[in-house]
């Protein structure tokens, strides 16, 4: 097995000198949690990482490799893994939570008694909690802990590429300017940049929503659809994502940034994305269950699509791509039939923030009334 030492290669240039070390806790031993733990350590922080698998804990501490999630990369040797939550959180000033959405609340609840009002608390998870309440991860952090410094880290961040030292960037979103600035200090290094945003809700929704469309694009790729198709899907996905997020109070501008279009591009383009891989497998003819089982990790988009379609229906937000994916994944609709039906659906406005969708549709209705024989109905 070749173990690259990209983290170590970049550490010397990045480590600040003469500063008191920040105490960082990472909850979660998956690939992103591990990559972030290593980055924080190369920046000079004292890093403890919590995971529940004792064998993996021992391996990380002895071999400095996460054999399950990032087998080919050397973790900064100062990262200390443990399955003891109290030990990991003892004195932690910054806590990064990298746990899938299905287990997020339970883990945060376990950590909560050890988190103070001044602890910086950041979710890296791109999902939505199952249930009727439509809770994002940062809302869970707010509900379950007393921390006054809550943030969300999201962006085009394939963990394996970060681990390899590929130049990457992310967004820290928080209402609190000190939280944003301190996370930027703690995590930015020669191969990882961290930009700031005050639209926590928009950044978080961007990360959760793009997973849905990565499944759809993976499916289209496996079906042999071309680059025009990919581009159309991604751009219309962006329209849908921003429509949904804006209806829930986010800024449309956020979707022009790293946590919007940036993350959509990477997740819809790379077989390293778990969501893309699930879509690809389904496009090749596997069932959803087979695709998820073969992946062996969590593809958040599978649960997110269900929650988004439900919420969009209740709130009256038009989301044809998400709806179509839902029907393919859960109602047995053939993806090719679905593609044709989408091609025959309404053609509204390109960018709704310049030409509102209703205005475009209204003009089409008037044209259809005054020139009924010019073309087929575009509003079917
Ligand atoms: N991987 C990536 O490229 C990126 C991921 N993200 C986001 O970050 C989040 C974390 O991702 P990632 O690091 O890849 O990890 P995963 O989503 O693969 O999660 C794996 C970690 O969570 C632990 N875990 C799962 N269920 C539980 C539970 N019930 N109790 C305790 N621990 C549990 C796993 O433990 P065990 O091994 O014991 O099951 C493992 O340590 C994801 O939600 C993802 O959306 C964001 C950017 C990039
Ligand atoms: O969020 C990611 C990249 O930014 C990783 O996506 P996946 O969860 O699909 O692997």
Coordinates of C-alpha atoms and ligand atoms in Angstrom, one line a residue:
X1 CA 0.0 0.0 0.0
X2 CA 1.4 3.4 -0.9
X3 CA 0.8 6.0 1.7
X4 CA 1.1 9.6 0.4
X5 CA 2.2 12.2 2.9
X6 CA 0.6 15.2 1.3
X7 CA -0.5 16.5 4.7
X8 CA 3.0 16.4 6.0
X9 CA 4.5 17.9 2.8
X10 CA 2.4 21.0 3.4
X11 CA 2.7 21.3 7.1
X12 CA 5.9 23.1 7.5
X13 CA 4.9 26.0 5.3
X14 CA 1.5 26.3 7.0
X15 CA 2.2 26.0 10.7
X16 CA 2.1 29.3 12.5
X17 CA 5.0 29.9 14.9
X18 CA 4.8 31.3 18.4
X19 CA 1.0 31.0 18.8
X20 CA -0.8 29.2 21.6
X21 CA -2.2 26.0 20.1
X22 CA -5.9 25.9 19.5
X23 CA -7.6 22.9 21.0
X24 CA -9.7 21.2 18.3
X25 CA -12.1 18.2 18.5
X26 CA -13.4 16.5 15.4
X27 CA -16.4 14.3 15.9
X28 CA -16.5 11.6 13.2
X29 CA -13.8 9.3 11.7
X30 CA -14.9 9.4 8.1
X31 CA -12.9 10.8 5.2
X32 CA -13.9 14.5 5.6
X33 CA -13.5 14.4 9.4
X34 CA -10.1 12.9 9.0
X35 CA -8.9 15.3 6.3
X36 CA -10.0 18.3 8.4
X37 CA -8.4 16.9 11.6
X38 CA -5.1 16.6 9.7
X39 CA -5.4 20.1 8.2
X40 CA -6.0 21.6 11.7
X41 CA -3.0 19.7 13.1
X42 CA -0.7 20.9 10.3
X43 CA -1.8 24.4 11.3
X44 CA -0.4 23.7 14.7
X45 CA -3.6 22.9 16.7
X46 CA -3.9 20.2 19.2
X47 CA -6.4 17.9 17.6
X48 CA -8.4 15.0 19.0
X49 CA -10.7 13.0 16.8
X50 CA -13.7 11.0 18.1
X51 CA -14.8 7.8 16.4
X52 CA -16.6 4.8 17.7
X53 CA -14.5 2.0 16.0
X54 CA -11.8 1.0 18.6
X55 CA -9.7 -0.8 16.0
X56 CA -9.6 2.2 13.7
X57 CA -8.7 4.4 16.7
X58 CA -5.7 2.2 17.4
X59 CA -4.7 2.2 13.8
X60 CA -4.9 5.9 13.4
X61 CA -2.8 6.5 16.6
X62 CA -0.2 3.9 15.7
X63 CA 0.0 4.0 11.9
X64 CA -1.4 7.5 11.3
X65 CA -3.7 6.1 8.5
X66 CA -7.4 5.9 8.4
X67 CA -7.5 2.5 6.7
X68 CA -11.3 2.4 6.3
X69 CA -12.0 5.9 4.8
X70 CA -8.7 7.3 3.5
X71 CA -6.4 4.3 3.2
X72 CA -3.7 5.9 1.0
X73 CA -2.9 9.0 3.0
X74 CA -0.7 9.8 5.9
X75 CA -2.5 11.7 8.7
X76 CA -0.6 14.3 10.6
X77 CA 0.9 12.2 13.4
X78 CA -0.1 14.6 16.1
X79 CA -3.8 13.9 15.6
X80 CA -4.9 11.8 18.5
X81 CA -7.9 9.5 17.9
X82 CA -10.1 8.2 20.7
X83 CA -13.5 6.6 21.2
X84 CA -13.9 8.5 24.5
X85 CA -16.0 11.5 23.9
X86 CA -15.2 13.2 27.2
X87 CA -11.5 12.9 26.5
X88 CA -11.9 14.3 23.0
X89 CA -14.0 17.3 24.1
X90 CA -11.9 18.1 27.2
X91 CA -10.8 21.7 26.7
X92 CA -12.0 21.8 23.1
X93 CA -12.3 25.4 21.8
X94 CA -13.3 24.4 18.3
X95 CA -15.5 21.3 17.6
X96 CA -16.1 20.1 14.0
X97 CA -19.0 17.7 13.6
X98 CA -18.5 15.4 10.6
X99 CA -21.2 12.8 11.2
X100 CA -23.9 11.8 8.7
X101 CA -27.3 13.5 9.2
X102 CA -28.9 10.3 10.3
X103 CA -26.7 10.1 13.4
X104 CA -25.9 13.8 13.8
X105 CA -28.4 14.7 16.6
X106 CA -27.6 11.6 18.7
X107 CA -23.9 12.3 18.6
X108 CA -24.4 16.0 19.3
X109 CA -26.6 15.2 22.2
X110 CA -23.9 13.0 23.6
X111 CA -21.4 15.8 23.2
X112 CA -23.6 18.6 24.4
X113 CA -22.8 18.5 28.2
X114 CA -19.2 19.0 27.3
X115 CA -19.7 22.0 25.0
X116 CA -19.7 25.5 26.5
X117 CA -21.2 28.8 25.4
X118 CA -17.9 30.0 24.0
X119 CA -17.0 26.8 22.1
X120 CA -16.9 27.3 18.3
X121 CA -19.2 24.6 16.9
X122 CA -19.2 23.9 13.2
X123 CA -21.1 21.4 11.1
X124 CA -19.5 19.9 8.0
X125 CA -22.4 17.6 7.2
X126 CA -24.4 18.1 4.0
X127 CA -27.8 16.7 4.8
X128 CA -31.2 17.3 6.3
X129 CA -32.6 15.6 9.4
X130 CA -35.3 13.0 8.6
X131 CA -38.8 13.9 9.8
X132 CA -41.4 16.6 9.3
X133 CA -39.6 19.5 10.8
X134 CA -37.0 20.1 8.1
X135 CA -34.0 20.6 10.4
X136 CA -30.6 21.5 9.0
X137 CA -27.6 20.4 11.0
X138 CA -26.7 23.8 12.3
X139 CA -30.2 24.1 13.7
X140 CA -29.6 20.8 15.6
X141 CA -26.4 22.4 17.0
X142 CA -28.4 25.4 18.2
X143 CA -31.1 23.2 19.7
X144 CA -28.9 20.7 21.5
X145 CA -26.1 22.9 22.8
X146 CA -25.5 26.2 24.5
X147 CA -22.8 27.3 22.1
X148 CA -23.1 30.9 20.9
X149 CA -20.7 30.4 18.0
X150 CA -22.3 28.1 15.5
X151 CA -21.1 27.8 11.9
X152 CA -21.3 25.6 8.8
X153 CA -18.4 24.6 6.6
X154 CA -19.4 23.7 3.1
X155 CA -17.9 23.9 -0.4
X156 CA -16.4 21.8 -3.2
X157 CA -14.4 19.6 -0.9
X158 CA -13.9 16.0 -2.0
X159 CA -12.1 14.6 1.0
X160 CA -9.7 12.4 -1.0
X161 CA -8.5 15.4 -3.0
X162 CA -8.0 17.5 0.1
X163 CA -6.1 14.7 1.6
X164 CA -3.9 14.5 -1.5
X165 CA -3.1 18.2 -1.1
X166 CA -5.0 19.3 -4.2
X167 CA -5.6 23.1 -4.0
X168 CA -9.1 23.5 -2.6
X169 CA -11.4 26.0 -1.0
X170 CA -14.4 26.0 1.3
X171 CA -16.8 28.4 3.0
X172 CA -17.4 29.1 6.7
X173 CA -20.8 30.5 7.2
X174 CA -22.0 32.0 10.4
X175 CA -23.9 35.0 11.7
X176 CA -21.0 35.6 14.0
X177 CA -18.0 37.4 12.5
X178 CA -15.5 36.1 15.1
X179 CA -16.6 32.5 14.5
X180 CA -16.0 33.0 10.8
X181 CA -12.5 34.6 11.3
X182 CA -11.3 32.0 13.8
X183 CA -12.3 29.1 11.5
X184 CA -10.5 30.8 8.7
X185 CA -7.4 31.0 10.9
X186 CA -7.7 27.5 12.1
X187 CA -8.2 25.7 8.8
X188 CA -6.6 27.7 6.0
X189 CA -3.2 26.5 4.8
X190 CA -1.2 26.4 1.6
X191 CA -3.6 23.9 0.0
X192 CA -6.9 24.8 1.6
X193 CA -8.6 28.2 1.5
X194 CA -11.6 29.2 3.6
X195 CA -13.9 32.0 2.5
X196 CA -16.4 33.7 4.8
X197 CA -20.2 34.0 4.4
X198 CA -23.0 35.3 6.6
X199 CA -25.7 33.3 4.9
X200 CA -25.5 30.2 7.0
X201 CA -28.8 28.9 5.8
X202 CA -28.0 29.4 2.1
X203 CA -24.6 27.7 2.5
X204 CA -26.0 24.8 4.4
X205 CA -28.8 24.3 1.9
X206 CA -26.4 24.5 -1.0
X207 CA -24.4 21.6 0.4
X208 CA -27.4 19.5 1.1
X209 CA -29.3 20.1 -2.1
X210 CA -26.5 19.5 -4.6
X211 CA -26.3 15.9 -3.5
X212 CA -29.7 15.3 -5.2
X213 CA -28.5 16.6 -8.5
X214 CA -25.2 14.7 -8.3
X215 CA -27.3 11.5 -8.3
X216 CA -29.2 12.7 -11.3
X217 CA -26.1 13.6 -13.2
X218 CA -24.4 10.4 -12.3
X219 CA -27.4 8.5 -13.7
X220 CA -27.3 10.6 -16.9
X221 CA -23.6 9.9 -17.4
X222 CA -24.1 6.1 -17.1
X223 CA -26.9 6.4 -19.6
X224 CA -24.5 7.8 -22.1
X225 CA -26.0 11.3 -22.2
X226 CA -23.6 14.0 -23.5
X227 CA -21.9 17.1 -22.0
X228 CA -24.8 19.4 -23.2
X229 CA -27.1 17.3 -21.1
X230 CA -24.8 17.5 -18.1
X231 CA -24.5 21.2 -18.4
X232 CA -28.3 21.6 -18.8
X233 CA -28.9 19.4 -15.8
X234 CA -26.4 21.3 -13.6
X235 CA -27.6 24.7 -14.6
X236 CA -31.3 23.9 -14.1
X237 CA -30.3 22.2 -10.8
X238 CA -28.8 25.5 -9.7
X239 CA -32.1 27.3 -10.7
X240 CA -34.1 24.8 -8.6
X241 CA -31.7 24.9 -5.6
X242 CA -31.7 28.6 -5.4
X243 CA -35.5 28.8 -6.0
X244 CA -36.0 26.5 -3.0
X245 CA -33.5 28.2 -0.8
X246 CA -34.7 31.7 -1.5
X247 CA -38.3 30.6 -0.7
X248 CA -36.9 29.6 2.7
X249 CA -35.0 32.9 3.4
X250 CA -31.6 32.3 1.9
X251 CA -29.8 34.7 -0.4
X252 CA -29.7 33.8 -4.1
X253 CA -26.2 35.3 -4.3
X254 CA -24.9 32.5 -2.2
X255 CA -25.5 30.1 -5.0
X256 CA -23.0 31.9 -7.2
X257 CA -20.3 31.0 -4.6
X258 CA -18.2 28.0 -3.6
X259 CA -21.0 26.4 -1.6
X260 CA -23.5 26.8 -4.4
X261 CA -22.2 26.4 -8.0
X262 CA -18.8 25.4 -6.8
X263 CA -20.0 22.3 -4.9
X264 CA -22.5 21.5 -7.6
X265 CA -19.8 21.4 -10.2
X266 CA -17.5 19.1 -8.3
X267 CA -20.1 16.7 -7.0
X268 CA -21.8 16.4 -10.4
X269 CA -18.4 15.8 -12.2
X270 CA -16.5 13.4 -10.0
X271 CA -16.7 9.7 -9.5
X272 CA -15.2 10.4 -6.1
X273 CA -18.6 11.8 -5.1
X274 CA -20.6 9.1 -3.3
X275 CA -23.9 10.6 -4.6
X276 CA -22.6 10.7 -8.2
X277 CA -21.6 7.0 -7.8
X278 CA -25.0 6.0 -6.5
X279 CA -26.6 7.7 -9.5
X280 CA -24.1 6.1 -11.9
X281 CA -24.8 2.6 -10.6
X282 CA -28.6 3.1 -11.0
X283 CA -28.0 4.4 -14.5
X284 CA -26.1 1.1 -15.2
X285 CA -29.2 -0.8 -14.2
X286 CA -28.7 -1.5 -10.5
X287 CA -31.5 -1.0 -8.0
X288 CA -31.2 1.7 -5.4
X289 CA -30.6 -0.9 -2.6
X290 CA -27.9 -2.5 -4.7
X291 CA -26.3 0.9 -5.4
X292 CA -26.3 2.0 -1.8
X293 CA -25.0 -1.4 -0.6
X294 CA -22.1 -1.4 -3.1
X295 CA -21.1 2.1 -2.0
X296 CA -20.8 1.1 1.7
X297 CA -21.0 4.7 2.8
X298 CA -23.7 7.3 3.2
X299 CA -24.9 9.1 0.1
X300 CA -26.9 11.9 1.8
X301 CA -28.8 12.8 -1.4
X302 CA -30.9 9.6 -1.2
X303 CA -32.6 10.8 1.9
X304 CA -32.5 14.4 1.0
X305 CA -34.5 14.0 -2.2
X306 CA -37.4 12.6 -0.2
X307 CA -37.4 15.5 2.3
X308 CA -37.0 18.2 -0.3
X309 CA -39.7 16.9 -2.6
X310 CA -42.1 16.7 0.4
X311 CA -41.2 20.2 1.6
X312 CA -41.4 21.7 -1.9
X313 CA -44.8 20.3 -2.4
X314 CA -46.0 21.6 0.9
X315 CA -44.5 25.1 0.2
X316 CA -45.6 25.2 -3.5
X317 CA -42.0 25.4 -4.8
X318 CA -41.6 24.1 -8.4
X319 CA -38.8 21.5 -8.4
X320 CA -39.2 19.2 -11.4
X321 CA -35.7 17.7 -11.3
X322 CA -35.9 16.7 -7.7
X323 CA -39.5 15.4 -8.2
X324 CA -38.3 13.4 -11.3
X325 CA -35.4 11.9 -9.4
X326 CA -37.7 10.9 -6.6
X327 CA -39.9 9.1 -9.0
X328 CA -37.0 7.2 -10.5
X329 CA -35.5 6.2 -7.2
X330 CA -38.6 5.3 -5.3
X331 CA -41.5 4.8 -7.7
X332 CA -39.7 2.7 -10.4
X333 CA -40.0 5.2 -13.2
X334 CA -37.5 4.5 -16.0
X335 CA -34.9 7.2 -16.2
X336 CA -35.1 7.5 -20.0
X337 CA -38.9 8.0 -19.8
X338 CA -38.4 10.5 -17.1
X339 CA -35.8 12.4 -19.2
X340 CA -38.3 12.6 -22.1
X341 CA -41.1 13.8 -19.8
X342 CA -38.8 16.5 -18.4
X343 CA -37.9 17.7 -22.0
X344 CA -41.6 18.1 -22.6
X345 CA -42.3 20.1 -19.5
X346 CA -42.6 23.8 -19.2
X347 CA -39.8 26.1 -20.4
X348 CA -39.9 29.0 -18.1
X349 CA -37.2 31.6 -17.4
X350 CA -33.5 31.0 -17.5
X351 CA -32.5 33.2 -14.5
X352 CA -35.6 33.9 -12.4
X353 CA -33.9 36.7 -10.5
X354 CA -33.8 38.7 -13.7
X355 CA -36.9 37.4 -15.5
X356 CA -39.4 36.0 -13.0
X357 CA -40.7 32.5 -13.9
X358 CA -44.3 33.6 -13.8
X359 CA -43.7 36.5 -16.3
X360 CA -42.1 34.0 -18.8
X361 CA -45.0 31.5 -18.4
X362 CA -47.6 34.3 -18.7
X363 CA -46.1 35.5 -22.0
X364 CA -46.2 31.9 -23.4
X365 CA -49.8 31.6 -22.4
X366 CA -50.6 34.8 -24.2
X367 CA -48.7 33.7 -27.3
X368 CA -50.5 30.4 -27.3
X369 CA -53.8 32.2 -27.3
X370 CA -52.9 34.7 -30.0
X371 CA -50.9 32.2 -32.2
X372 CA -52.4 28.8 -31.4
X373 CA -50.9 27.0 -34.4
X374 CA -47.3 28.2 -34.2
X375 CA -45.9 25.3 -32.2
X376 CA -46.7 22.6 -29.6
X377 CA -47.8 23.8 -26.2
X378 CA -44.7 24.6 -24.1
X379 CA -46.7 24.5 -20.9
X380 CA -47.7 20.9 -20.8
Ligands
LIG1 N1 -16.4 12.8 2.3 C1 -16.4 13.9 1.6 O1 -15.8 14.1 0.6 C2 -17.1 15.1 2.2 C3 -18.1 14.9 3.1 N2 -18.8 16.0 3.6 C4 -19.9 15.8 4.5 O2 -19.3 15.6 5.8 C5 -20.0 14.6 6.5 C6 -19.1 13.7 7.1 O3 -18.5 13.0 6.0 P1 -17.4 12.0 6.1 O4 -16.3 12.4 6.9 O5 -17.0 11.6 4.7 O6 -18.0 10.8 6.8 P2 -19.2 9.8 6.6 O7 -20.4 10.6 6.2 O8 -18.8 8.7 5.7 O9 -19.4 9.4 8.1 C7 -18.6 8.5 8.6 C8 -18.3 8.8 10.1 O10 -19.5 8.9 10.9 C9 -19.5 7.9 11.8 N3 -20.9 7.5 12.2 C10 -21.9 7.1 11.4 N4 -23.0 6.8 12.1 C11 -22.6 7.0 13.4 C12 -23.3 6.8 14.6 N5 -24.6 6.4 14.7 N6 -22.7 7.1 15.8 C13 -21.4 7.5 15.8 N7 -20.7 7.7 14.6 C14 -21.3 7.4 13.5 C15 -18.8 6.8 11.2 O11 -18.5 5.8 12.1 P3 -18.3 4.2 11.6 O12 -17.2 4.2 10.7 O13 -18.1 3.6 12.9 O14 -19.6 3.9 11.0 C16 -17.6 7.5 10.6 O15 -16.7 7.8 11.6 C17 -21.0 14.0 5.5 O16 -22.3 14.2 6.0 C18 -20.8 14.7 4.2 O17 -22.0 15.2 3.7 C19 -18.5 17.2 3.2 C20 -17.5 17.4 2.2 C21 -16.8 16.4 1.7
LIG2 O1 -19.7 17.1 -0.6 C1 -18.9 16.6 -1.3 C2 -17.9 17.3 -2.0 O2 -18.0 18.7 -1.8 C3 -18.8 15.1 -1.2 O3 -19.9 14.6 -1.8 P1 -20.4 13.1 -1.6 O4 -21.0 13.1 -0.2 O5 -21.3 12.8 -2.7 O6 -19.2 12.2 -1.6

